[in-house]
Coordinates of N, CA and C in Angstrom, one line a residue:
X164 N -7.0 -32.3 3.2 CA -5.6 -32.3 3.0 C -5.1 -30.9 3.1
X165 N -4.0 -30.4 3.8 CA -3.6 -29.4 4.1 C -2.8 -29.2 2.9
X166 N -2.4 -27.8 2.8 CA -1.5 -27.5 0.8 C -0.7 -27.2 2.2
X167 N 0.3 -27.7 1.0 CA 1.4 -26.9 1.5 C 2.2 -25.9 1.4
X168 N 2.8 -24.7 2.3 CA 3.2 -23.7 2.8 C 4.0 -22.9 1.4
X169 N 4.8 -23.7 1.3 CA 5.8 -23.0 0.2 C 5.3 -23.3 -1.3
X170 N 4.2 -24.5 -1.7 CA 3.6 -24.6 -2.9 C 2.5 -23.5 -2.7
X171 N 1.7 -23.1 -2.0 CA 1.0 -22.1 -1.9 C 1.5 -20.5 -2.4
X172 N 2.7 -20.2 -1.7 CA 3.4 -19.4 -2.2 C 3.9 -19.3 -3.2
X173 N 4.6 -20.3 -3.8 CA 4.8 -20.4 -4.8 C 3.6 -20.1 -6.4
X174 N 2.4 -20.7 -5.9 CA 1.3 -20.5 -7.0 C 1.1 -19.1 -6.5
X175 N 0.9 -18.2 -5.7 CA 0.2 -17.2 -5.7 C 1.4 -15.9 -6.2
X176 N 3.0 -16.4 -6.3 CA 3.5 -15.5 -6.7 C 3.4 -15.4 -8.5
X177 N 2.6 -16.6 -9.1 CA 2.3 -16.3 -10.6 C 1.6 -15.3 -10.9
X178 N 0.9 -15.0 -9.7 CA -0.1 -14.0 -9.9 C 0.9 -12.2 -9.8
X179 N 0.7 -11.2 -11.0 CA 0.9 -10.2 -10.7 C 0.0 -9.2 -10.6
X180 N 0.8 -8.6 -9.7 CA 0.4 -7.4 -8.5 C 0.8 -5.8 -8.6
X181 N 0.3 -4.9 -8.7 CA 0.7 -3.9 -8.3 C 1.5 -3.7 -7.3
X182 N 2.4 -2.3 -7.0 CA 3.0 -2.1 -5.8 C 2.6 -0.9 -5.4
X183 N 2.1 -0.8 -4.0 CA 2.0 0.2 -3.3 C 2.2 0.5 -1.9
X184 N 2.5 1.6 -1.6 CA 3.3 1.8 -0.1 C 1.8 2.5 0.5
X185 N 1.6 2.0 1.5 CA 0.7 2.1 2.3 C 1.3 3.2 4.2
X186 N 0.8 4.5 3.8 CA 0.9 5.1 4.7 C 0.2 5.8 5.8
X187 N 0.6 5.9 6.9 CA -0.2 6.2 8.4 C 0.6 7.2 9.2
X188 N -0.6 8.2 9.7 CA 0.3 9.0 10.4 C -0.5 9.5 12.0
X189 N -0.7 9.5 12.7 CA -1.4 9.8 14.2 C -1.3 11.0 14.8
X190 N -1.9 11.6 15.4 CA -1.9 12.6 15.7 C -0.4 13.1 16.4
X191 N 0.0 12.7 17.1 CA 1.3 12.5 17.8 C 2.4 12.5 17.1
X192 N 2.0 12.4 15.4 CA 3.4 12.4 14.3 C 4.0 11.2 14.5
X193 N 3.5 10.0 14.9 CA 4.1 9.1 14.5 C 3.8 8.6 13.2
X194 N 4.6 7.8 12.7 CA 4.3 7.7 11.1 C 4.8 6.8 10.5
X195 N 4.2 5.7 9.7 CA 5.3 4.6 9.2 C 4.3 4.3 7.4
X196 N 5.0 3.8 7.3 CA 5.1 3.2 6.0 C 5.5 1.7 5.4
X197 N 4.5 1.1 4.6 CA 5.1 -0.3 4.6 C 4.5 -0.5 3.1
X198 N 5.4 -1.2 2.3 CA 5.4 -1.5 1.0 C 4.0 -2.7 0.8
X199 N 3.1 -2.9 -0.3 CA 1.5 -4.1 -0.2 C 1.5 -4.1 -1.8
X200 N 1.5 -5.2 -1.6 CA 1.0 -6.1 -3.1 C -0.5 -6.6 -2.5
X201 N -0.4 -6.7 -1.4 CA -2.0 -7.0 -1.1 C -3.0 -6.2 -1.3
X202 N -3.2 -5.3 -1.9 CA -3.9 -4.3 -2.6 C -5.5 -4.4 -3.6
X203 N -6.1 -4.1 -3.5 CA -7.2 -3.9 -4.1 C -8.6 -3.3 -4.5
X204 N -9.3 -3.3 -5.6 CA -10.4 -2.4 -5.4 C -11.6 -3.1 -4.9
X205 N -12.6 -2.6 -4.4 CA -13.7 -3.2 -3.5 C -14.8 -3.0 -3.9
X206 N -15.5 -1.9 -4.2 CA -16.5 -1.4 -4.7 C -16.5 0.2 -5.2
X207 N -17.1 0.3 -6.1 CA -17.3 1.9 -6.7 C -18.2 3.0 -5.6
X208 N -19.5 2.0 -5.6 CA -20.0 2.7 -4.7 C -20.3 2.3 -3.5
X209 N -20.1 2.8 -2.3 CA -19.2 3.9 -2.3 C -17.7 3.0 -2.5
X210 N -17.2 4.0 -3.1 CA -15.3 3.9 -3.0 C -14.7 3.4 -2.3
X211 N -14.6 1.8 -2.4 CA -13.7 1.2 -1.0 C -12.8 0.5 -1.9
X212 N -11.4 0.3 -0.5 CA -10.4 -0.6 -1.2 C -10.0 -1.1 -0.2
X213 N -9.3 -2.2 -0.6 CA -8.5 -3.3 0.5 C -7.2 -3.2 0.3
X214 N -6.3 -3.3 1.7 CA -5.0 -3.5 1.8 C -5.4 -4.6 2.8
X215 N -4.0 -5.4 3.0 CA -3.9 -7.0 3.6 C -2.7 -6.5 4.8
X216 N -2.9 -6.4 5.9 CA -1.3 -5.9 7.2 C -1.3 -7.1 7.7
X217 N 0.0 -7.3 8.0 CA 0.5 -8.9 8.5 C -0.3 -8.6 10.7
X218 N -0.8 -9.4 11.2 CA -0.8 -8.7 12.4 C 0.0 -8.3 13.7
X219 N -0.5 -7.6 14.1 CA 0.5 -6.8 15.1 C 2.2 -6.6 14.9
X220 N 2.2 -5.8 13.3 CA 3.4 -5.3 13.4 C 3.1 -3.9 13.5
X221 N 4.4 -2.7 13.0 CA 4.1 -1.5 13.7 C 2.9 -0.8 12.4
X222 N 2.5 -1.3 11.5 CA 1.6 -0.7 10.6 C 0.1 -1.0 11.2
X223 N 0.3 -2.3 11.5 CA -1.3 -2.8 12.2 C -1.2 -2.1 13.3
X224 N -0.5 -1.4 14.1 CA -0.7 -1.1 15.3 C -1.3 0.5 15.5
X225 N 0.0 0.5 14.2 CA -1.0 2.1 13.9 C -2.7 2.6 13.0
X226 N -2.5 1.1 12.6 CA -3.8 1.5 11.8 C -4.7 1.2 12.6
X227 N -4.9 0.4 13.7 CA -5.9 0.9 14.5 C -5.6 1.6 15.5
X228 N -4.8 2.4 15.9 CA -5.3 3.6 16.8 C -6.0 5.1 15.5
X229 N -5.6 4.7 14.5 CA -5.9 5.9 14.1 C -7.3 6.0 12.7
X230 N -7.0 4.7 12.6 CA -7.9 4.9 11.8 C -8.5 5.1 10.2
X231 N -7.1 5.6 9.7 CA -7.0 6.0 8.6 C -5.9 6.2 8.1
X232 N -5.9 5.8 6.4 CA -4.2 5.3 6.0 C -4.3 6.1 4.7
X233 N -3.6 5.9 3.6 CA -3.0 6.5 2.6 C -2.3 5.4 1.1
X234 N -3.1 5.3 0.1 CA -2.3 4.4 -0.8 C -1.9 5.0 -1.7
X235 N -0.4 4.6 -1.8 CA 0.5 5.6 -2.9 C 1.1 4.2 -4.0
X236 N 0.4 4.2 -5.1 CA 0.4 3.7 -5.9 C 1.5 3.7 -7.1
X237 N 2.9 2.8 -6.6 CA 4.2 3.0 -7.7 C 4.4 2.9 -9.2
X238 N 4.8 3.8 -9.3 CA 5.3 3.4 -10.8 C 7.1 3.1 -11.0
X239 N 7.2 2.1 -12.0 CA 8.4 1.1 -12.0 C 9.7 2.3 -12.2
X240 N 9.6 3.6 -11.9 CA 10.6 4.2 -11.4 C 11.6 4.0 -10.1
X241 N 10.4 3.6 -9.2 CA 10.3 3.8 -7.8 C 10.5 2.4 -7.1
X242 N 11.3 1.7 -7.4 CA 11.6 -0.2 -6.9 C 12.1 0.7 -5.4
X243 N 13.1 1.7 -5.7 CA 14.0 2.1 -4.5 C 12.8 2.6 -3.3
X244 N 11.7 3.1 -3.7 CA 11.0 3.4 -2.5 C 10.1 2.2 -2.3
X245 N 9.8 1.1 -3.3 CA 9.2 -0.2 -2.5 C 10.3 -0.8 -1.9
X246 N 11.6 -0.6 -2.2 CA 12.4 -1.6 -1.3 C 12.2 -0.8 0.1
X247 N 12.3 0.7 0.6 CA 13.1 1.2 1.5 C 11.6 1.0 2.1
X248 N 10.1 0.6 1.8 CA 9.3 0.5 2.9 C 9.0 -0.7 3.1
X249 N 9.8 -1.7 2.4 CA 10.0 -3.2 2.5 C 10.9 -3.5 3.7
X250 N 11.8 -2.5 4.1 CA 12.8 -2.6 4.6 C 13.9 -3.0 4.0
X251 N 14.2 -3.1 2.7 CA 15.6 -3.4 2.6 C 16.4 -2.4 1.7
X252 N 17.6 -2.3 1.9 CA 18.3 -0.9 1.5 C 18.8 -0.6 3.0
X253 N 19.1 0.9 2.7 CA 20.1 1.5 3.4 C 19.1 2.8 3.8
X254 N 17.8 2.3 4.1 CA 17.0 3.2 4.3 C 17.0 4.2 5.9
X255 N 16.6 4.8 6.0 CA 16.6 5.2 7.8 C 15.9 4.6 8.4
X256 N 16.1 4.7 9.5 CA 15.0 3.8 10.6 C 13.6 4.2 10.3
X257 N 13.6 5.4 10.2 CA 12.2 6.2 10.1 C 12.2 6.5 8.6
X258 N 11.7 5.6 7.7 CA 11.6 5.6 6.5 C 10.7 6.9 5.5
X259 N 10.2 8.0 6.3 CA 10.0 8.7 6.0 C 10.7 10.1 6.3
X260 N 11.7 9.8 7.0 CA 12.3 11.1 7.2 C 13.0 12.3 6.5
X261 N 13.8 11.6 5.6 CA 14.5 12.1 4.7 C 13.4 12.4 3.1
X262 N 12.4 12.1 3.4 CA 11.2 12.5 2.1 C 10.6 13.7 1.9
X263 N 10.8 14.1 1.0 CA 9.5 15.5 0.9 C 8.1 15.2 0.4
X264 N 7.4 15.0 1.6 CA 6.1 14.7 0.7 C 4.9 15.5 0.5
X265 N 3.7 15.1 0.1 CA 2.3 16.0 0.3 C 1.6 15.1 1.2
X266 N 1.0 15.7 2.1 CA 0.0 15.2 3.2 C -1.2 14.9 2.2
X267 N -1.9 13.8 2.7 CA -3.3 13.7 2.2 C -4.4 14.5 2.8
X268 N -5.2 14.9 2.3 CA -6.6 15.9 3.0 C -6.9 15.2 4.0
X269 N -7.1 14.1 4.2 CA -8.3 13.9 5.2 C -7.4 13.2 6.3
X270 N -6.7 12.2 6.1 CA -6.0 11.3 7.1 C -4.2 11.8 7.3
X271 N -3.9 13.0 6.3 CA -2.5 13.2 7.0 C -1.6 12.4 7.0
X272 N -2.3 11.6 6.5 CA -0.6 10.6 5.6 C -0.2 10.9 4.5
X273 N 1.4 10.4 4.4 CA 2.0 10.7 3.5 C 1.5 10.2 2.2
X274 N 2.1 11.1 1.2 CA 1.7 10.9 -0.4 C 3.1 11.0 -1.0
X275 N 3.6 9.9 -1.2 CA 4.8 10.2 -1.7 C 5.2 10.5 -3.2
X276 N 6.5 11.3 -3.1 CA 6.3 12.1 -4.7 C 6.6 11.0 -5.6
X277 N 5.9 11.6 -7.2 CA 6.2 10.9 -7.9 C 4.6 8.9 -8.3
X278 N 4.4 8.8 -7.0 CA 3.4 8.3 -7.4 C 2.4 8.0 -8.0
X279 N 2.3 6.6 -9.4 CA 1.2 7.2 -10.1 C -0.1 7.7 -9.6
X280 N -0.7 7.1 -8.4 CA -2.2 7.9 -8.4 C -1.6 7.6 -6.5
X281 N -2.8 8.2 -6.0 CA -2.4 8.4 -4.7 C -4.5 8.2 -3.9
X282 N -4.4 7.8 -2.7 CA -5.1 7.5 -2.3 C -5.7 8.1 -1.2
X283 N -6.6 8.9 -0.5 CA -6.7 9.0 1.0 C -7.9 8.3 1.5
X284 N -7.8 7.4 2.7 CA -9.0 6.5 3.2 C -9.0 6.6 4.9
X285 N -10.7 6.3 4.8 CA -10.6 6.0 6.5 C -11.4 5.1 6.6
X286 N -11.3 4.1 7.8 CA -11.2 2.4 7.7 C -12.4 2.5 8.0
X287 N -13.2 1.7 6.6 CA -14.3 1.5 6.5 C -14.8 -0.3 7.7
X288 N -14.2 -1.2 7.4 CA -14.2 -2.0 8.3 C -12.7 -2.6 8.2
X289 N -12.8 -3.7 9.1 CA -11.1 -4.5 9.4 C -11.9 -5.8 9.9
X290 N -11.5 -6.7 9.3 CA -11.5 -7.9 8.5 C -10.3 -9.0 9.3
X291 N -10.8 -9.9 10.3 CA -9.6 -10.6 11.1 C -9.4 -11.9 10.3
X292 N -8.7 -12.2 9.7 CA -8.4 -13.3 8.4 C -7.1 -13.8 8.7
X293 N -6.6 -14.7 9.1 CA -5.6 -16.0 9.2 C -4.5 -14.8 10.0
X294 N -3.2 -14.8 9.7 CA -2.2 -14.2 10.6 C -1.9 -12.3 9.9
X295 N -2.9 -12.0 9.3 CA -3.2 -10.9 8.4 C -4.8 -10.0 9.1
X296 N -4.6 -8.7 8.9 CA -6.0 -8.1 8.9 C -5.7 -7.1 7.4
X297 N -7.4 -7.8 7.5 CA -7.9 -7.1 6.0 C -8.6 -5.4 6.6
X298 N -7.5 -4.3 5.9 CA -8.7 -2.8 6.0 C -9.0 -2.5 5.0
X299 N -10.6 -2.7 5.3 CA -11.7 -1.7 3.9 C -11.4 -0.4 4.4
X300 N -10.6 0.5 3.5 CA -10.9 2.2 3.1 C -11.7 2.5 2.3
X301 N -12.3 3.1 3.5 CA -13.4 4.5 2.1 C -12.5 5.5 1.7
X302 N -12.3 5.8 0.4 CA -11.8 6.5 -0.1 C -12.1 7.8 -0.2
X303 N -11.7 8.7 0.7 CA -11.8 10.2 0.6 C -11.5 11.2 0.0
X304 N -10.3 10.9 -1.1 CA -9.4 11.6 -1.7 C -8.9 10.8 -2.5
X305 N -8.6 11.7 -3.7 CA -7.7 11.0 -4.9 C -7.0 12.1 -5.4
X306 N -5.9 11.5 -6.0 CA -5.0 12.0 -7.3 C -4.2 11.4 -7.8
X307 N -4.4 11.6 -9.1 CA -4.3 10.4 -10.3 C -3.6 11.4 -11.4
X308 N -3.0 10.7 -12.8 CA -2.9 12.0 -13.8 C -4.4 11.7 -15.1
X309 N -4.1 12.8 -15.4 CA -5.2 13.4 -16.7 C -5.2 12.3 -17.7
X310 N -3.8 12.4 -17.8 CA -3.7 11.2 -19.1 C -3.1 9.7 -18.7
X311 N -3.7 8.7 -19.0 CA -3.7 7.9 -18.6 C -2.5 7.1 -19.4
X312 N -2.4 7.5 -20.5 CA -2.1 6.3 -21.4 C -0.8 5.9 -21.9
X313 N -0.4 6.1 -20.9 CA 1.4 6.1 -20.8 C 1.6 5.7 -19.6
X314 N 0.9 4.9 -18.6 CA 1.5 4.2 -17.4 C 2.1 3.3 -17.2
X315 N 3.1 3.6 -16.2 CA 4.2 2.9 -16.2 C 4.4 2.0 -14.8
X316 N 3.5 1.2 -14.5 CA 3.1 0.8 -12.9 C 4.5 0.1 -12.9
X317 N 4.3 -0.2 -11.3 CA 5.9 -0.9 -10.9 C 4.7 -2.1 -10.6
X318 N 5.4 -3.3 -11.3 CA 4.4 -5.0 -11.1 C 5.3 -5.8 -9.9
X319 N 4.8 -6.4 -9.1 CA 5.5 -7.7 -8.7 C 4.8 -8.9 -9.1
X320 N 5.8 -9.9 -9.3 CA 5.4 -11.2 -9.8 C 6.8 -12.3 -9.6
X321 N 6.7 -13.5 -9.3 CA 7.4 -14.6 -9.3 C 8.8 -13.9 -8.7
X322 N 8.5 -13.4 -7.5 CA 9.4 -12.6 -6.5 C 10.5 -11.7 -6.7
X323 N 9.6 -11.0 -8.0 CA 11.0 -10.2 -8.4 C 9.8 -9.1 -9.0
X324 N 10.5 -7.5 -8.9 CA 9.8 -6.2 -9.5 C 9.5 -6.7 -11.4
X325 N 8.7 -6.2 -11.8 CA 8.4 -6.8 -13.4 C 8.0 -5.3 -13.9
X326 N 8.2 -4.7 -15.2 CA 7.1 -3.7 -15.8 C 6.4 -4.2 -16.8
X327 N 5.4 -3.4 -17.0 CA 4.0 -3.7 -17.9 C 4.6 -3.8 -19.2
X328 N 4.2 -4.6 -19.8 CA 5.0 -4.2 -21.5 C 4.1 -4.1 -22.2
X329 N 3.6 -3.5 -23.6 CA 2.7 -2.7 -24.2 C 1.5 -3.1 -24.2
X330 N 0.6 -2.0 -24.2 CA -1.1 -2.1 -24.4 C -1.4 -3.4 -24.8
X331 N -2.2 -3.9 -24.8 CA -2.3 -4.7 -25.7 C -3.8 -4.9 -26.8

């Protein structure tokens, strides 16, 4: 029995998610950025993580010519920069243009400011799974803060931005 489309969706948006903008840059300076709740950690050792790219849009296209991406991990300040790499807003075409950012060490993607932790990876494997590719990053780089115990992640859940509410 096949589930159906929109009850599927519907159960998986109970589930909450971190937000993170997932960025790519090529030697040529092309450069984009696209908002992932598909996000996740893989193993410790070595350091891998998964992000989920819908296939053959302009993020998948760039992640494989290049090979290596960037996870910039929001905090619920920042809905405005998950919306503008979601596409929606009044963003620029080139949704990095008007940003000041820090390059990552190893892959040269953006690290956008303000981010709680920040990631640099190079594609450990790519994973071809239903209308989606799965990329394992090995993780080459990090930055995170000292103190932990005041984070303020930006959540998605039941199709709407959510924040964490206390420790528990």
């Amino acid at each position: 029995m096949a589930v159906d489309a929109a009850e599927f969706r519907s159960a998986l948006g109970c589930f909450a998610s971190g937000v993170t903008v997932i960025t790519a840059v090529d030697d040529q300076g092309a450069e984009r950025g696209m908002t992932a709740s598909a996000f996740t950690s893989v193993s410790l050792n070595p350091p891998l993580v998964l992000v989920c790219v819908q296939r053959d849009n302009g993020m998948d296209r760039l992640l494989q010519r290049v090979g290596a991406f960037a996870v910039n991990m929001l905090g619920q300040d920042q809905v405005g920069l998950s919306n503008r790499f979601a596409g929606y807003g009044d963003a620029p075409a080139d949704r990095l243009d008007d940003l000041v950012v820090d390059r990552a060490p190893h892959s040269g993607a953006a690290w956008l400011p303000g981010a709680l932790a920040l990631l640099d990876c190079t594609i450990h494997q790519v994973v071809e799974s239903g209308d989606h590719r799965v990329y394992i990053g090995q993780v080459m780089a990090t930055r995170s803060p000292a103190d932990r115990a005041d984070l303020q992640p930006l959540l998605y859940v039941g199709g709407a931005y959510r924040a964490a509410g206390p420790r528990l």
